[in-house]
Tab-separated table of C-alpha atoms in Angstrom:
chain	number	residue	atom	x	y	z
P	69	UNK	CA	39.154	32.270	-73.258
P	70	UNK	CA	41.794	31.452	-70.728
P	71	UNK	CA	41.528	28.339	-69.202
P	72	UNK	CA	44.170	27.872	-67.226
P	73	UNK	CA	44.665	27.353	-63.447
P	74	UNK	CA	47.088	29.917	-62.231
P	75	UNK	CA	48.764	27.666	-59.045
P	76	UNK	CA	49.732	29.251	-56.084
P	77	UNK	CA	53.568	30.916	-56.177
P	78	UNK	CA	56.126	28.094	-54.190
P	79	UNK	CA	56.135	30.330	-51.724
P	80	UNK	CA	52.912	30.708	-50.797
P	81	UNK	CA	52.316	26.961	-50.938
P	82	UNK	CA	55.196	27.245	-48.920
P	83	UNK	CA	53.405	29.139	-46.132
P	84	UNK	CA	50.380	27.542	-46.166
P	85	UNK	CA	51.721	24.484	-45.907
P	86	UNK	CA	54.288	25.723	-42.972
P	87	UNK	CA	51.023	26.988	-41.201
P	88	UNK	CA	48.790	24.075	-41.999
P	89	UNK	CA	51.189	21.931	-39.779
P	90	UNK	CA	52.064	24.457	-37.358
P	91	UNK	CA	48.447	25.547	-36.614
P	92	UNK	CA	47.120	22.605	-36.539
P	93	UNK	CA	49.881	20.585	-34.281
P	94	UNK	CA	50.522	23.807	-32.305
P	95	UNK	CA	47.323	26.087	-31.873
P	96	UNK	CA	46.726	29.334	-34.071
P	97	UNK	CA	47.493	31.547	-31.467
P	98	UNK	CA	50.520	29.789	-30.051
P	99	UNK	CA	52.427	30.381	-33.541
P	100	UNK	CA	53.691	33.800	-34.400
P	101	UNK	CA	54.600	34.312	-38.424
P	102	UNK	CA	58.154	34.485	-37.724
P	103	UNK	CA	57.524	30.743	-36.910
P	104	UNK	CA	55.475	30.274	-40.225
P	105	UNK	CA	58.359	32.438	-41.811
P	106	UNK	CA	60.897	30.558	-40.842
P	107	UNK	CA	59.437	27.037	-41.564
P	108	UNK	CA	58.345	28.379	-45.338
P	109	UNK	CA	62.319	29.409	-45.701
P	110	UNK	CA	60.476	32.697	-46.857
P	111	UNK	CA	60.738	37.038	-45.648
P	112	UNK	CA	58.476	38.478	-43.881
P	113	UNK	CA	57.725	40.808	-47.009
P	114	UNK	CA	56.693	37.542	-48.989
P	115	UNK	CA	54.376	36.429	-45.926
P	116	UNK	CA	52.641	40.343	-46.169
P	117	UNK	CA	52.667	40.509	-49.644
P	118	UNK	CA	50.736	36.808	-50.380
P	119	UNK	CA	48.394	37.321	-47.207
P	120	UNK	CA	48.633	40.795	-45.725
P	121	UNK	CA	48.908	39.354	-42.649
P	122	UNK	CA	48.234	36.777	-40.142
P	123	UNK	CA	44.279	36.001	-40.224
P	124	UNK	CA	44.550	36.232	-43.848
P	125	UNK	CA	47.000	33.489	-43.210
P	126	UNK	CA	44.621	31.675	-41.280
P	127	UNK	CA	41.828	31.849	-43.602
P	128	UNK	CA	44.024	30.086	-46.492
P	129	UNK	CA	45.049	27.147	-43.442
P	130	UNK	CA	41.328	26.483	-42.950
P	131	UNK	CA	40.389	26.969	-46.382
P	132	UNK	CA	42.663	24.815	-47.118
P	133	UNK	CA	41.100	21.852	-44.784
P	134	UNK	CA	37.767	22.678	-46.278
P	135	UNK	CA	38.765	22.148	-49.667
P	136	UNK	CA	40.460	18.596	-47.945
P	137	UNK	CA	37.313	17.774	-46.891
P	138	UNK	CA	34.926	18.451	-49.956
P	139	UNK	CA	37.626	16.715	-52.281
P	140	UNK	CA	37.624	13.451	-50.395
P	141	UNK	CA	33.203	13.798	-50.581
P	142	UNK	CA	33.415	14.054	-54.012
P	143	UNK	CA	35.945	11.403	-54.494
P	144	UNK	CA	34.097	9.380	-52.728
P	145	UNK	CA	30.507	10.701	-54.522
P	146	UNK	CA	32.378	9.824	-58.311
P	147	UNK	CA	34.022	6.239	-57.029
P	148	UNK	CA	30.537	5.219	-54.914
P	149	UNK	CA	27.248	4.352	-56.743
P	150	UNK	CA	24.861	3.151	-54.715
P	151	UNK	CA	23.595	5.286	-51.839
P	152	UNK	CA	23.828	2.826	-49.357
P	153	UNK	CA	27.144	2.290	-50.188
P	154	UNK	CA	28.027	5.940	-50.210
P	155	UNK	CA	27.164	6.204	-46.253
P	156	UNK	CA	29.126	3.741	-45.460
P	157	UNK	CA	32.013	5.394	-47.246
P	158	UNK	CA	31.321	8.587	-45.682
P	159	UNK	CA	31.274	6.725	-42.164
P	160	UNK	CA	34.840	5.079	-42.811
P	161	UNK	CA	36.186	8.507	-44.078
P	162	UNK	CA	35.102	10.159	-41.223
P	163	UNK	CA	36.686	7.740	-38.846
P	164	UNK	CA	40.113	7.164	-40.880
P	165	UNK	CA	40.342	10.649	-40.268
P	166	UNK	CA	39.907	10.507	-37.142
P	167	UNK	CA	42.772	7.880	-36.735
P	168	UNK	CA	45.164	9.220	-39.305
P	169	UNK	CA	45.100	12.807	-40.619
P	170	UNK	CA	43.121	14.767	-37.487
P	171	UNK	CA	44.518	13.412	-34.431
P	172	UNK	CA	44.452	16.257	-32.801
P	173	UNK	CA	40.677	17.409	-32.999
P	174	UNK	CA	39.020	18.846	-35.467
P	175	UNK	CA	40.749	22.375	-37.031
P	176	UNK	CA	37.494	23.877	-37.681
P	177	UNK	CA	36.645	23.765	-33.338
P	178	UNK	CA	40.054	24.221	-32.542
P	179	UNK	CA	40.446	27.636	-34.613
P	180	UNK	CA	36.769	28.429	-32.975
P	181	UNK	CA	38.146	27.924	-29.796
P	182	UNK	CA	40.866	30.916	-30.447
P	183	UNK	CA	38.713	32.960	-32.290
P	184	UNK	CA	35.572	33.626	-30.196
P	185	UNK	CA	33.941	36.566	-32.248
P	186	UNK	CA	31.329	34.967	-33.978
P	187	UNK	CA	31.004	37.666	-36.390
P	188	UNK	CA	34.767	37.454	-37.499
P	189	UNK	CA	36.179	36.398	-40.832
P	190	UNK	CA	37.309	33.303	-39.069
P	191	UNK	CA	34.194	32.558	-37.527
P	192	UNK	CA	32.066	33.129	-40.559
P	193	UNK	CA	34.551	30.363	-42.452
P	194	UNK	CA	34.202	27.774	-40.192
P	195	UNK	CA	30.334	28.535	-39.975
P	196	UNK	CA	30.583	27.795	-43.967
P	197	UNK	CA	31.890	24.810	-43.753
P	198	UNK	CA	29.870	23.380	-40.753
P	199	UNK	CA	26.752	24.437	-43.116
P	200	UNK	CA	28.375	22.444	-46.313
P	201	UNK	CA	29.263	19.769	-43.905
P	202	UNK	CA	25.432	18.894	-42.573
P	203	UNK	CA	23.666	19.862	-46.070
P	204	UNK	CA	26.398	17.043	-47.644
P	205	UNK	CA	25.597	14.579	-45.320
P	206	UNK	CA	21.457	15.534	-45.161
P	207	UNK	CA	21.734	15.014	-49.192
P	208	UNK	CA	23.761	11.416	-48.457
P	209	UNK	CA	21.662	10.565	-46.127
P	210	UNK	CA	18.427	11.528	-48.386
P	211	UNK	CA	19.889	9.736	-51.531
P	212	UNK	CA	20.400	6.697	-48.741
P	213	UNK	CA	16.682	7.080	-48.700
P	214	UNK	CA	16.797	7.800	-44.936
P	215	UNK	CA	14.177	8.996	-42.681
P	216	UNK	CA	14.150	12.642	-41.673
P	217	UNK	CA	17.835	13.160	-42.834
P	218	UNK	CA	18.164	16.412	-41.648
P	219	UNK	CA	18.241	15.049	-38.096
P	220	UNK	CA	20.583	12.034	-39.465
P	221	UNK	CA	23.364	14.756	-40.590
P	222	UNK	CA	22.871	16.843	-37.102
P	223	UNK	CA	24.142	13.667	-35.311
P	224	UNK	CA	26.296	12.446	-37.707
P	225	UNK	CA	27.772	15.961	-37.245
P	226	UNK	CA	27.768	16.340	-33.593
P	227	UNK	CA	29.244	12.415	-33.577
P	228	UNK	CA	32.630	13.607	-36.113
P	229	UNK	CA	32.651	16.799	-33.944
P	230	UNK	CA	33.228	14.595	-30.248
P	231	UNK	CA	34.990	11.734	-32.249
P	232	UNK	CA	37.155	14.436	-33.151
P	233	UNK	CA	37.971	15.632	-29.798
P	234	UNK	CA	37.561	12.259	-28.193
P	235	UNK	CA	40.167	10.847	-30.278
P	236	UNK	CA	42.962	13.262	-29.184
P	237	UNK	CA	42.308	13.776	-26.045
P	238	UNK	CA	41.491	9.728	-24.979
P	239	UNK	CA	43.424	8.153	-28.019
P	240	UNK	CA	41.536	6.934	-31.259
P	241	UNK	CA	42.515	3.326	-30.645
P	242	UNK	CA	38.787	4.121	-28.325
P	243	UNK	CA	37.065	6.473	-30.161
P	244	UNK	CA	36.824	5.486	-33.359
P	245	UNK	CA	35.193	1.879	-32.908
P	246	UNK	CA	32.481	3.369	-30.897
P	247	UNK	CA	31.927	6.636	-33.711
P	248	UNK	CA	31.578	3.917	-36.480
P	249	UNK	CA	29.074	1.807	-33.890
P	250	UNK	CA	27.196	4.850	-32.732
P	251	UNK	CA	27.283	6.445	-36.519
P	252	UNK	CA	25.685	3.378	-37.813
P	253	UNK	CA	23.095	3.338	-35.350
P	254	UNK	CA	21.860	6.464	-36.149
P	255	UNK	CA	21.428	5.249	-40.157
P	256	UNK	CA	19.954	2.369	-39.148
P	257	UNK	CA	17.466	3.709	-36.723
P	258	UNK	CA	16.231	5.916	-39.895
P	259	UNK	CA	16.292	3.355	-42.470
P	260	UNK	CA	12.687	2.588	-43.538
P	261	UNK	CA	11.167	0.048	-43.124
């Protein structure tokens, strides 16, 4: 049995990474592949040939932040043992990316925002990883021993969401602070007692 990881050609690491940053800094719709093309240093056969096109080429960029996202939960899950501790983690990874890596919104409502059929390929990824995003923090919050932590990981979810978009559109130098006070009211209004 084959074991092996087969890793992504350069060039196709190449493009996603061109289109992570241009996507993300620029809007999805506001970059045209010979933009992505031209920042991989590939052709415009390579871009075809490794995505078939542009939304495939989107899927891989926000696939791509996904997998971001549900390696720094389980980095965080292996180097955390105690629950308690584990929420508070979660709380200052939430809001260091909100200060250092998404300062520009969240990708997830961004590409939603440009891709308004709900039924789309697009739409049904992002839907994926909002789903992935509450049951991770409902099973953090239950192992936290939380009351009703399905409603904890709704507003911890709808807080990252308008930290998110608070942050880049009112700086967050004042969004943050008041995400990791608000966040931690919500835990502690459902700790028991």
């Amino acid at each position: 049995m084959n074991t092996t990881t087969k890793r992504p050609s350069p060039a196709r690491a190449r493009l996603i990474d061109a289109a992570t940053r241009l996507f993300y800094e620029e809007g999805i719709h506001a970059v045209g592949v010979d933009r992505v093309i031209e920042e991989a240093a590939v052709t415009r056969a390579t871009l075809y040939k490794q995505f078939g096109g542009k939304e495939n080429l989107v899927l891989a960029y926000l696939a791509g932040e996904d997998e971001a996202l549900r390696s720094m939960f389980a980095d965080a899950g292996a180097a955390v043992a105690d629950p308690d501790d584990l929420l508070t983690a979660v709380i200052d990874g939430i809001a260091a990316d909100i200060s250092h890596r998404h300062t520009r919104g969240c990708p997830f409502i961004n590409a939603a925002a440009e891709y308004p059929d709900a039924a789309g390929a697009v739409r049904r990824l992002i839907g994926e990883h909002r789903e992935w995003f509450r049951a991770t923090l409902q099973a953090v919050a239950e192992g936290a021993g939380l009351t009703r932590p399905a409603d904890v990981a709704a507003s911890l979810v709808l807080l990252r969401d308008a930290a998110l978009v608070g942050g880049y559109l009112d700086g967050d130098d004042r969004v943050t602070p008041a995400f990791e006070r608000t966040a931690r009211s919500v835990i502690d209004a459902h700790r028991r007692a």
